Amino acid sequence: MTGRELRAKFLTFFMERGHTIVQSSGLVPHNDPTLLFTNAGMNQFKDCFLGMEKRDYVRAASSQKCVRAGGKHNDLENVGRTARHHTFFEMLGNFSFGDYFKKEAIAYAWEFLTKELKLDKSRLYVTVYTDDDEAAEIWHQQEGVPRERIYRFGEKDNFWSMGDTGPCGPCTEIFWDNGPGTGCGSPDCAVGCDCDRYMEIWNNVFMQFDRSADGTLTPLPKPSVDTGMGLERISAVMQGVTSNYDTDLIQGIIKHIEKLSGKKYRTNDKDDVSMRVIADHSRAVTFLICDGVLPSNEGRGYVLRRIMRRAARHAKMLGFAEPVLYRAVDAVNSIMGDAFPELLEREEYVKKVIKAEEERFAETLDRGLAILNDEVASLKKSGVHVIPGEIIFKLYDTFGFPIDLTADIVAAEGFILDEAGFEACMERQREQARENWKGSGEEGIAAIFKNLHNSGVRTKFVGYGEKCSYGTVT
Ligand code: ATP
Ligand code: MG
Ligand code: MG
Ligand code: MG
């Protein structure tokens, strides 16, 4: 079953059960400064959960574009390392706004997985929040899940929050066993282990509280349901593979990279990591730029820039001398363009932005890498395994190396960064900037108006016109 078929199957299943299908919202959240990027299907429904917005439906389902590369949910470091994390992914979700609650949510999830998709129950496990006996009983008595397959976890795993503030609540999650021979191989490996064997596929959140900035939990007007299942993960399960990167949603991009690089996936571990990083990052970059983010030195734009520069470095490691990320856009769009037509509309624009950023960084990447390699070599001789703050700062300030890129490069050699030293250099630069600040020049403009006023010139308010008029000084 292809990713595309699964997406459609999920939405149809919930539509047949009274849910309104809602389009994915964009990756840049509107009117929500608490959020860097859309990180879950529930984001666009936040106000419905809080009881601040009424819609003409109380059940919804969607397939939401998500990016987790900063803020509360950040998987940037996991990409390339695990088989199940992406920076960009799609989250399938069903939602109840004060309509159904635990019983129905659990029944729907179990029916979809075990009847609709016919997953083998002996490979499924569930978890509930520490003291959520109600959910545990529903799993056992209503769905017949044996007690030994029901795990209980605390706040970190089974209490879901969108961010530091906002809707939240206890959750129940469903895990798939990828089978012996996968994951860490430890005899203690079980649900909850951070490896890839027991893979979390679906989270059902029982939205019950609004968390305020001081941590207080205020009950929501009506208990609600918010669920999220990664399309790439459930595709892996249905396609009988143990890595998201082997699903049809991503393989097409990896094949494209193979063709461009002349290298084969799964022949060399290091190259495989680079191919996965490039495949993942090219999706994130394509979708983010398409949704209006531009690489820059702050906020969302800086997160995008960091993702692009990581990809550029991995492209270099794979042997590419020329910009290549922009060439992956074709592969991304041919897989995702039918579900997200905006990709096709803005294809040329997106490619141009990526190529320009790749070219900008290419000028300094080689020189920065040479400096870093020299530093690592000389530190190794002296037995020190910490990169000094001045070097990190120089790479950042002169060569455009985001600090996490430097960390990523030297981690392979067993080095860490002197982050405090880097911060001290940053602070020194800020102070210097403050000292050099000679004002914005606006004082001069104010003086002109003062002189005009003193010479008797007055302005007269003549109402709001369609066009701005400069002819009102009398
Ligand atoms: P994990 O513990 O594996 O990091 P999570 O608990 O952070 O996942 P949730 O916030 O519960 O994930 O999100 C709901 C679902 O979205 C997950 O069950 C998973 O299927 C999917 N998902 C979450 N993060 C990612 C990611 N980085 N890449 C792909 N799918 C993801
Ligand atoms: Mg996570
Ligand atoms: Mg989890
Ligand atoms: Mg989870």
Coordinates of C-alpha atoms and ligand atoms in Angstrom, one line a residue:
M1 CA 0.0 0.0 0.0
T2 CA 1.5 3.3 -1.0
G3 CA 1.8 6.4 1.2
R4 CA -0.7 8.1 -1.0
E5 CA -3.2 5.2 -0.6
L6 CA -2.7 5.2 3.1
R7 CA -3.4 8.9 3.4
A8 CA -6.6 8.5 1.5
K9 CA -7.7 5.4 3.4
F10 CA -7.2 7.1 6.8
L11 CA -9.2 10.2 5.7
T12 CA -12.0 8.1 4.2
F13 CA -12.2 5.9 7.3
F14 CA -12.9 8.9 9.5
M15 CA -15.1 10.7 7.0
E16 CA -17.3 7.6 7.0
R17 CA -17.5 8.0 10.8
G18 CA -18.8 11.6 10.7
H19 CA -15.5 13.5 10.5
T20 CA -15.1 16.6 8.3
I21 CA -11.9 16.4 6.2
V22 CA -9.9 19.6 6.8
Q23 CA -7.0 20.7 4.6
S24 CA -3.5 20.8 6.1
S25 CA -2.7 24.3 7.4
G26 CA 0.6 25.9 6.4
L27 CA 3.9 25.2 8.1
V28 CA 4.1 28.8 9.4
P29 CA 1.5 29.1 12.2
H30 CA -0.8 32.1 12.0
N31 CA -1.3 34.2 15.1
D32 CA 0.6 31.9 17.3
P33 CA 3.9 33.4 18.4
T34 CA 4.4 30.4 20.9
L35 CA 5.1 28.1 17.9
L36 CA 8.1 28.0 15.6
F37 CA 6.6 25.8 12.9
T38 CA 3.4 23.7 12.8
N39 CA 4.4 20.6 14.8
A40 CA 1.2 18.6 15.0
G41 CA -2.2 18.2 13.4
M42 CA -3.9 19.9 16.4
N43 CA -2.2 23.3 15.9
Q44 CA -4.8 24.7 13.6
F45 CA -7.6 23.6 16.0
K46 CA -5.9 25.0 19.1
D47 CA -8.7 27.6 19.7
C48 CA -11.4 24.9 19.2
F49 CA -10.0 22.9 22.0
L50 CA -9.7 26.0 24.2
G51 CA -13.4 26.8 23.5
M52 CA -12.5 30.1 21.9
E53 CA -13.6 29.2 18.4
K54 CA -16.7 27.4 17.2
R55 CA -16.8 25.6 13.9
D56 CA -19.7 24.0 12.1
Y57 CA -18.3 20.5 12.9
V58 CA -17.3 18.7 16.1
R59 CA -15.3 15.9 14.4
A60 CA -12.5 16.5 12.0
A61 CA -9.7 14.6 10.3
S62 CA -6.6 15.8 8.4
S63 CA -3.2 15.0 7.1
Q64 CA -1.1 17.8 8.4
K65 CA 2.3 19.0 7.2
C66 CA 4.6 19.2 10.2
V67 CA 8.2 20.3 10.9
R68 CA 10.0 19.5 14.1
A69 CA 13.3 21.2 14.0
G70 CA 13.2 23.6 16.9
G71 CA 11.2 24.6 19.9
K72 CA 9.5 22.0 22.2
H73 CA 9.5 19.2 19.5
N74 CA 12.9 19.1 17.8
D75 CA 14.1 16.1 15.8
L76 CA 16.9 17.7 13.9
E77 CA 19.6 15.7 15.7
N78 CA 17.6 12.5 15.2
V79 CA 17.6 12.7 11.4
G80 CA 20.1 10.3 9.9
R81 CA 20.5 8.6 13.4
T82 CA 17.1 6.9 13.7
A83 CA 15.0 5.1 11.1
R84 CA 11.8 6.9 12.2
H85 CA 12.4 10.6 12.7
H86 CA 12.2 13.4 10.1
T87 CA 12.3 17.1 10.3
F88 CA 9.4 17.3 7.9
F89 CA 6.6 14.6 8.1
E90 CA 2.9 14.3 7.7
M91 CA 0.7 13.7 10.6
L92 CA -2.6 11.9 10.1
G93 CA -5.1 12.9 12.8
N94 CA -8.7 12.6 13.9
F95 CA -10.2 15.2 16.3
S96 CA -13.2 15.5 18.6
F97 CA -14.1 19.0 19.9
G98 CA -16.1 18.2 23.0
D99 CA -17.8 15.3 21.1
Y100 CA -16.4 11.8 21.7
F101 CA -13.8 10.9 24.2
K102 CA -11.6 8.0 25.4
K103 CA -13.9 5.1 24.6
E104 CA -14.6 6.1 21.0
A105 CA -11.1 7.3 20.2
I106 CA -9.6 4.0 21.3
A107 CA -12.2 2.0 19.4
Y108 CA -11.6 4.0 16.2
A109 CA -7.8 3.7 16.4
W110 CA -7.9 -0.1 17.1
E111 CA -10.5 -0.7 14.4
F112 CA -8.4 1.3 11.8
L113 CA -5.2 -0.6 12.6
T114 CA -6.5 -4.1 13.2
K115 CA -9.6 -4.3 10.9
E116 CA -9.0 -1.7 8.1
L117 CA -5.2 -2.2 7.9
K118 CA -5.3 -5.8 9.3
L119 CA -2.2 -5.3 11.4
D120 CA -1.0 -8.3 13.4
K121 CA -2.2 -7.7 17.0
S122 CA 0.7 -9.8 18.4
R123 CA 3.0 -7.0 17.2
L124 CA 1.1 -4.2 18.7
Y125 CA 1.5 -2.7 22.2
V126 CA -0.2 0.2 23.9
T127 CA 0.8 2.7 26.6
V128 CA -1.3 4.8 29.0
Y129 CA -0.5 7.7 31.4
T130 CA 0.6 6.5 34.9
D131 CA -2.7 6.8 36.6
D132 CA -5.1 6.6 33.7
D133 CA -6.9 3.4 34.8
E134 CA -9.8 4.3 32.7
A135 CA -7.8 4.2 29.4
A136 CA -6.1 0.9 30.5
E137 CA -9.5 -0.7 31.2
I138 CA -10.9 0.4 27.9
W139 CA -7.9 -1.2 26.1
H140 CA -8.3 -4.4 28.1
Q141 CA -12.1 -4.8 28.4
Q142 CA -13.4 -3.1 25.4
E143 CA -10.7 -4.0 22.9
G144 CA -9.4 -7.2 24.5
V145 CA -5.7 -6.1 24.6
P146 CA -4.0 -8.4 27.2
R147 CA -2.8 -6.6 30.3
E148 CA 0.8 -7.5 29.7
R149 CA 0.8 -5.5 26.5
I150 CA -0.4 -2.4 28.2
Y151 CA 2.4 -0.2 29.6
R152 CA 2.2 2.8 31.9
F153 CA 4.5 5.8 31.5
G154 CA 4.8 9.2 33.1
E155 CA 4.8 12.8 32.1
K156 CA 7.6 12.6 29.5
D157 CA 6.0 10.0 27.2
N158 CA 2.3 10.0 28.1
F159 CA 1.3 13.5 28.8
W160 CA 1.2 15.5 25.5
S161 CA 1.7 19.3 25.2
M162 CA 1.9 21.3 22.1
G163 CA 4.4 23.7 23.6
D164 CA 5.2 25.3 27.0
T165 CA 1.6 26.7 27.0
G166 CA -1.7 25.7 25.4
P167 CA -3.9 22.6 25.2
C168 CA -2.5 19.4 26.8
G169 CA -3.5 16.2 28.4
P170 CA -2.7 12.6 29.2
C171 CA -2.4 10.3 26.1
T172 CA -2.4 6.7 25.1
E173 CA 0.0 5.5 22.4
I174 CA 0.2 2.5 20.1
F175 CA 3.5 0.9 19.3
W176 CA 4.6 -1.6 16.5
D177 CA 7.2 -4.2 17.1
N178 CA 9.6 -4.2 14.1
G179 CA 10.7 -7.6 15.3
P180 CA 13.8 -9.4 16.6
G181 CA 17.0 -8.4 14.8
T182 CA 16.0 -4.7 14.6
G183 CA 16.8 -1.9 17.1
C184 CA 19.5 -2.0 19.8
G185 CA 19.4 -5.8 20.3
S186 CA 19.6 -5.5 24.1
P187 CA 17.9 -8.3 26.0
D188 CA 16.1 -5.5 28.0
C189 CA 14.8 -3.8 24.9
A190 CA 11.0 -3.2 25.3
V191 CA 8.4 -0.6 24.6
G192 CA 9.9 2.7 25.8
C193 CA 13.4 1.9 24.6
D194 CA 14.8 4.7 22.4
C195 CA 15.8 2.4 19.6
D196 CA 13.9 1.7 16.4
R197 CA 12.5 -1.8 17.4
Y198 CA 9.3 -0.8 19.3
M199 CA 8.2 2.1 17.1
E200 CA 5.5 4.5 18.3
I201 CA 3.0 4.8 15.5
W202 CA -0.1 6.6 16.9
N203 CA -0.7 9.0 19.8
N204 CA -4.2 9.6 21.1
V205 CA -4.3 12.6 23.3
F206 CA -7.2 13.2 25.7
M207 CA -7.2 17.0 25.7
Q208 CA -8.3 18.1 29.1
F209 CA -6.2 21.2 30.2
D210 CA -4.9 24.5 29.1
R211 CA -1.4 25.0 30.5
S212 CA -0.5 28.7 31.3
A213 CA 3.0 30.2 31.3
D214 CA 3.4 29.6 35.1
G215 CA 2.5 25.9 34.6
T216 CA -1.0 26.0 36.0
L217 CA -3.4 23.5 34.4
T218 CA -6.9 24.9 33.8
P219 CA -9.5 22.3 32.7
L220 CA -10.8 22.9 29.2
P221 CA -14.5 23.7 28.7
K222 CA -15.1 20.2 27.2
P223 CA -12.8 17.1 27.2
S224 CA -11.7 16.5 23.6
V225 CA -9.6 14.2 21.5
D226 CA -6.5 14.9 19.4
T227 CA -4.6 12.2 17.6
G228 CA -1.5 12.0 15.5
M229 CA -0.1 9.2 13.5
G230 CA 3.0 9.6 11.3
L231 CA 2.2 8.8 7.7
E232 CA 5.8 7.7 7.0
R233 CA 5.8 5.4 10.0
I234 CA 2.5 3.7 9.2
S235 CA 3.7 3.4 5.6
A236 CA 6.8 1.6 6.7
V237 CA 4.7 -0.9 8.7
M238 CA 2.3 -1.5 5.8
Q239 CA 5.1 -1.8 3.3
G240 CA 6.9 -4.3 5.4
V241 CA 10.1 -2.3 5.9
T242 CA 11.7 -1.3 9.1
S243 CA 12.8 2.2 8.2
N244 CA 10.7 5.2 7.0
Y245 CA 13.5 5.9 4.5
D246 CA 12.6 2.6 2.7
T247 CA 9.0 3.7 2.1
D248 CA 7.8 5.0 -1.3
L249 CA 7.5 8.4 0.3
I250 CA 11.2 8.8 0.6
Q251 CA 12.8 6.1 -1.6
G252 CA 12.1 8.2 -4.7
I253 CA 14.3 10.9 -3.3
I254 CA 17.1 8.5 -2.3
K255 CA 17.0 7.0 -5.8
H256 CA 17.3 10.5 -7.3
I257 CA 20.4 11.2 -5.1
E258 CA 21.9 7.8 -6.1
K259 CA 21.6 8.8 -9.7
L260 CA 23.1 12.3 -9.2
S261 CA 26.0 11.0 -7.0
G262 CA 26.7 7.8 -8.8
K263 CA 26.7 6.1 -5.4
K264 CA 24.5 3.2 -4.3
Y265 CA 22.4 3.4 -1.1
R266 CA 23.3 0.7 1.4
T267 CA 26.9 0.1 0.4
N268 CA 28.6 2.4 2.9
D269 CA 27.2 3.4 6.3
K270 CA 28.6 6.9 6.2
D271 CA 27.2 7.6 2.7
D272 CA 23.8 6.2 3.8
V273 CA 23.6 8.7 6.6
S274 CA 24.4 11.5 4.2
M275 CA 21.8 10.3 1.7
R276 CA 19.1 10.0 4.4
V277 CA 19.9 13.5 5.7
I278 CA 19.7 15.0 2.2
A279 CA 16.5 13.2 1.5
D280 CA 14.9 14.3 4.7
H281 CA 16.2 17.9 4.6
S282 CA 15.2 18.4 0.9
R283 CA 11.6 17.7 1.9
A284 CA 11.7 20.1 4.8
V285 CA 13.4 22.8 2.8
T286 CA 11.1 22.4 -0.2
F287 CA 8.0 22.6 2.0
L288 CA 9.2 25.4 4.2
I289 CA 10.2 27.7 1.3
C290 CA 7.0 26.9 -0.4
D291 CA 5.1 28.0 2.7
G292 CA 6.9 31.3 2.7
V293 CA 10.0 30.9 4.9
L294 CA 13.3 32.4 3.6
P295 CA 16.8 31.6 4.8
S296 CA 17.9 34.3 7.1
N297 CA 19.9 34.9 10.3
E298 CA 17.1 34.8 12.8
G299 CA 13.9 33.0 13.9
R300 CA 12.3 30.6 11.4
G301 CA 14.6 31.7 8.6
Y302 CA 17.6 30.7 10.7
V303 CA 16.2 27.3 11.4
L304 CA 15.7 26.8 7.7
R305 CA 19.2 28.0 7.0
R306 CA 20.6 25.5 9.5
I307 CA 18.7 22.7 7.9
M308 CA 20.1 23.7 4.4
R309 CA 23.6 24.1 5.6
R310 CA 23.6 20.6 7.2
A311 CA 22.3 19.2 3.9
A312 CA 25.0 21.1 2.0
R313 CA 27.7 19.6 4.2
H314 CA 26.4 16.1 3.7
A315 CA 26.3 16.8 0.0
K316 CA 29.9 17.7 0.2
M317 CA 30.6 14.5 2.1
L318 CA 28.9 12.5 -0.7
G319 CA 31.3 14.1 -3.2
F320 CA 29.1 16.8 -4.7
A321 CA 31.1 19.8 -5.8
E322 CA 28.1 21.7 -7.1
P323 CA 24.8 22.7 -5.5
V324 CA 22.6 19.7 -5.5
L325 CA 19.8 20.3 -2.9
Y326 CA 17.7 22.3 -5.4
R327 CA 17.9 19.4 -7.8
A328 CA 16.1 17.2 -5.3
V329 CA 13.0 19.4 -5.5
D330 CA 11.8 17.5 -8.6
A331 CA 11.9 14.2 -6.7
V332 CA 10.0 15.7 -3.7
N333 CA 7.4 17.2 -5.9
S334 CA 6.8 14.2 -8.0
I335 CA 6.0 12.2 -4.8
M336 CA 4.1 14.9 -2.9
G337 CA 2.8 17.3 -5.6
D338 CA -0.7 15.7 -5.9
A339 CA -1.4 15.9 -2.2
F340 CA 0.1 19.4 -1.9
P341 CA -0.4 21.2 -5.3
E342 CA 1.1 24.4 -3.9
L343 CA 4.5 22.6 -4.4
L344 CA 4.0 22.5 -8.1
E345 CA 2.7 26.1 -8.3
R346 CA 5.9 27.4 -6.6
E347 CA 8.4 24.9 -7.9
E348 CA 10.6 27.3 -9.9
Y349 CA 10.6 29.9 -7.1
V350 CA 11.6 27.2 -4.5
K351 CA 14.4 25.9 -6.6
K352 CA 15.8 29.4 -7.1
V353 CA 15.8 30.2 -3.4
I354 CA 17.5 26.9 -2.6
K355 CA 20.1 27.3 -5.3
A356 CA 21.0 30.8 -4.3
E357 CA 21.5 29.8 -0.6
E358 CA 23.6 26.8 -1.6
E359 CA 25.8 29.0 -3.8
R360 CA 26.2 31.5 -1.0
F361 CA 27.3 28.9 1.5
A362 CA 29.5 27.0 -1.0
E363 CA 31.9 30.0 -1.0
T364 CA 32.7 29.6 2.7
L365 CA 32.0 25.9 3.4
D366 CA 35.4 24.7 2.1
R367 CA 37.4 27.4 3.9
G368 CA 35.5 26.8 7.1
L369 CA 36.0 23.1 6.9
A370 CA 39.7 23.5 6.3
I371 CA 40.0 25.7 9.4
L372 CA 38.0 23.2 11.5
N373 CA 40.0 20.2 10.3
D374 CA 43.3 21.9 11.1
E375 CA 42.0 22.8 14.6
V376 CA 40.8 19.2 15.2
A377 CA 44.2 17.8 14.1
S378 CA 46.2 20.1 16.4
L379 CA 43.9 19.6 19.4
K380 CA 44.1 15.9 18.9
K381 CA 47.9 16.0 19.3
S382 CA 47.6 17.9 22.6
G383 CA 44.9 15.5 23.8
V384 CA 42.2 18.1 24.2
H385 CA 38.8 17.3 22.8
V386 CA 37.0 20.6 23.1
I387 CA 36.7 23.1 20.3
P388 CA 37.5 26.6 21.7
G389 CA 34.8 29.3 21.7
E390 CA 36.9 31.6 19.4
I391 CA 37.0 29.0 16.7
I392 CA 33.3 28.3 16.9
F393 CA 32.6 32.0 16.7
K394 CA 34.9 32.6 13.8
L395 CA 33.2 29.8 11.9
Y396 CA 29.8 31.2 12.8
D397 CA 30.6 34.8 12.1
T398 CA 32.9 34.7 9.1
F399 CA 32.0 31.4 7.4
G400 CA 28.3 31.0 8.2
F401 CA 28.6 27.8 10.2
P402 CA 25.6 27.5 12.6
I403 CA 26.9 26.2 15.9
D404 CA 25.0 22.9 15.6
L405 CA 26.7 22.3 12.3
T406 CA 30.1 22.6 13.9
A407 CA 29.0 20.3 16.7
D408 CA 27.7 17.8 14.2
I409 CA 31.0 17.8 12.2
V410 CA 33.3 17.3 15.2
A411 CA 31.1 14.8 17.1
A412 CA 32.3 12.1 14.7
E413 CA 35.8 12.7 16.0
G414 CA 34.7 12.6 19.6
F415 CA 34.9 16.4 20.1
I416 CA 32.6 18.7 22.0
L417 CA 32.2 22.5 21.8
D418 CA 33.1 25.1 24.4
E419 CA 29.6 26.7 24.2
A420 CA 30.2 29.1 27.1
G421 CA 33.3 30.4 25.3
F422 CA 31.2 30.9 22.1
E423 CA 28.5 32.7 24.1
A424 CA 31.2 35.0 25.5
C425 CA 32.4 35.9 22.0
M426 CA 28.8 36.6 20.9
E427 CA 28.3 38.9 23.9
R428 CA 31.5 40.8 23.1
Q429 CA 30.3 41.3 19.6
R430 CA 26.9 42.5 20.8
E431 CA 28.6 45.0 23.1
Q432 CA 30.8 46.2 20.3
A433 CA 27.7 46.7 18.1
R434 CA 26.1 48.7 20.8
E435 CA 29.2 51.0 21.2
N436 CA 29.3 51.5 17.5
W437 CA 25.6 52.5 17.3
K438 CA 25.4 56.1 16.4
G439 CA 21.6 56.3 16.2
S440 CA 19.3 55.6 13.4
G441 CA 19.3 59.0 11.8
E442 CA 15.7 59.5 12.8
E443 CA 16.7 62.4 15.0
G444 CA 17.5 64.3 11.8
I445 CA 14.0 63.8 10.4
A446 CA 12.5 64.9 13.7
A447 CA 14.5 68.1 13.5
I448 CA 13.2 68.9 10.0
F449 CA 9.6 68.6 11.2
K450 CA 10.5 70.8 14.2
N451 CA 11.9 73.5 12.0
L452 CA 8.8 73.3 9.7
H453 CA 6.6 73.6 12.8
N454 CA 8.6 76.5 14.1
S455 CA 8.2 78.3 10.8
G456 CA 4.5 78.1 11.1
V457 CA 3.7 75.1 8.8
R458 CA 0.8 73.0 10.1
T459 CA -0.7 69.7 8.9
K460 CA -4.4 69.3 8.5
F461 CA -6.3 65.9 8.9
V462 CA -8.4 65.5 5.8
G463 CA -9.8 62.0 6.4
Y464 CA -8.6 58.5 5.2
G465 CA -8.3 58.4 1.5
E466 CA -7.8 55.4 -0.8
K467 CA -4.3 56.6 -1.6
C468 CA -1.8 58.2 0.7
S469 CA -1.6 61.9 -0.1
Y470 CA 1.4 64.0 0.6
G471 CA -0.4 67.2 -0.3
T472 CA -2.0 68.1 3.0
V473 CA 0.6 70.4 4.5
T474 CA -0.9 73.8 4.4
Ligands
ATP1 P1 8.8 9.9 19.2 O1 8.7 9.5 20.7 O2 9.0 8.7 18.3 O3 9.8 11.0 19.0 P2 6.7 11.7 19.7 O4 6.1 11.1 20.9 O5 7.6 12.8 19.8 O6 7.4 10.5 18.8 P3 4.1 12.7 19.1 O7 4.3 14.1 19.5 O8 3.3 11.9 20.0 O9 5.5 12.0 18.7 O10 3.4 12.8 17.6 C1 2.4 11.9 17.1 C2 3.0 10.9 16.0 O11 3.7 11.6 15.0 C3 4.0 9.9 16.5 O12 3.3 8.8 17.2 C4 4.7 9.5 15.2 O13 4.0 8.6 14.5 C5 4.7 10.8 14.5 N1 6.0 11.5 14.6 C6 6.4 12.3 15.6 N2 7.6 12.8 15.4 C7 8.0 12.4 14.2 C8 9.1 12.7 13.4 N3 10.1 13.5 13.8 N4 9.1 12.1 12.1 C9 8.1 11.3 11.7 N5 7.0 11.0 12.4 C10 6.9 11.6 13.7
MG2 MG 9.6 12.9 19.6
MG3 MG 7.1 9.4 22.0
MG4 MG 4.2 10.5 21.3

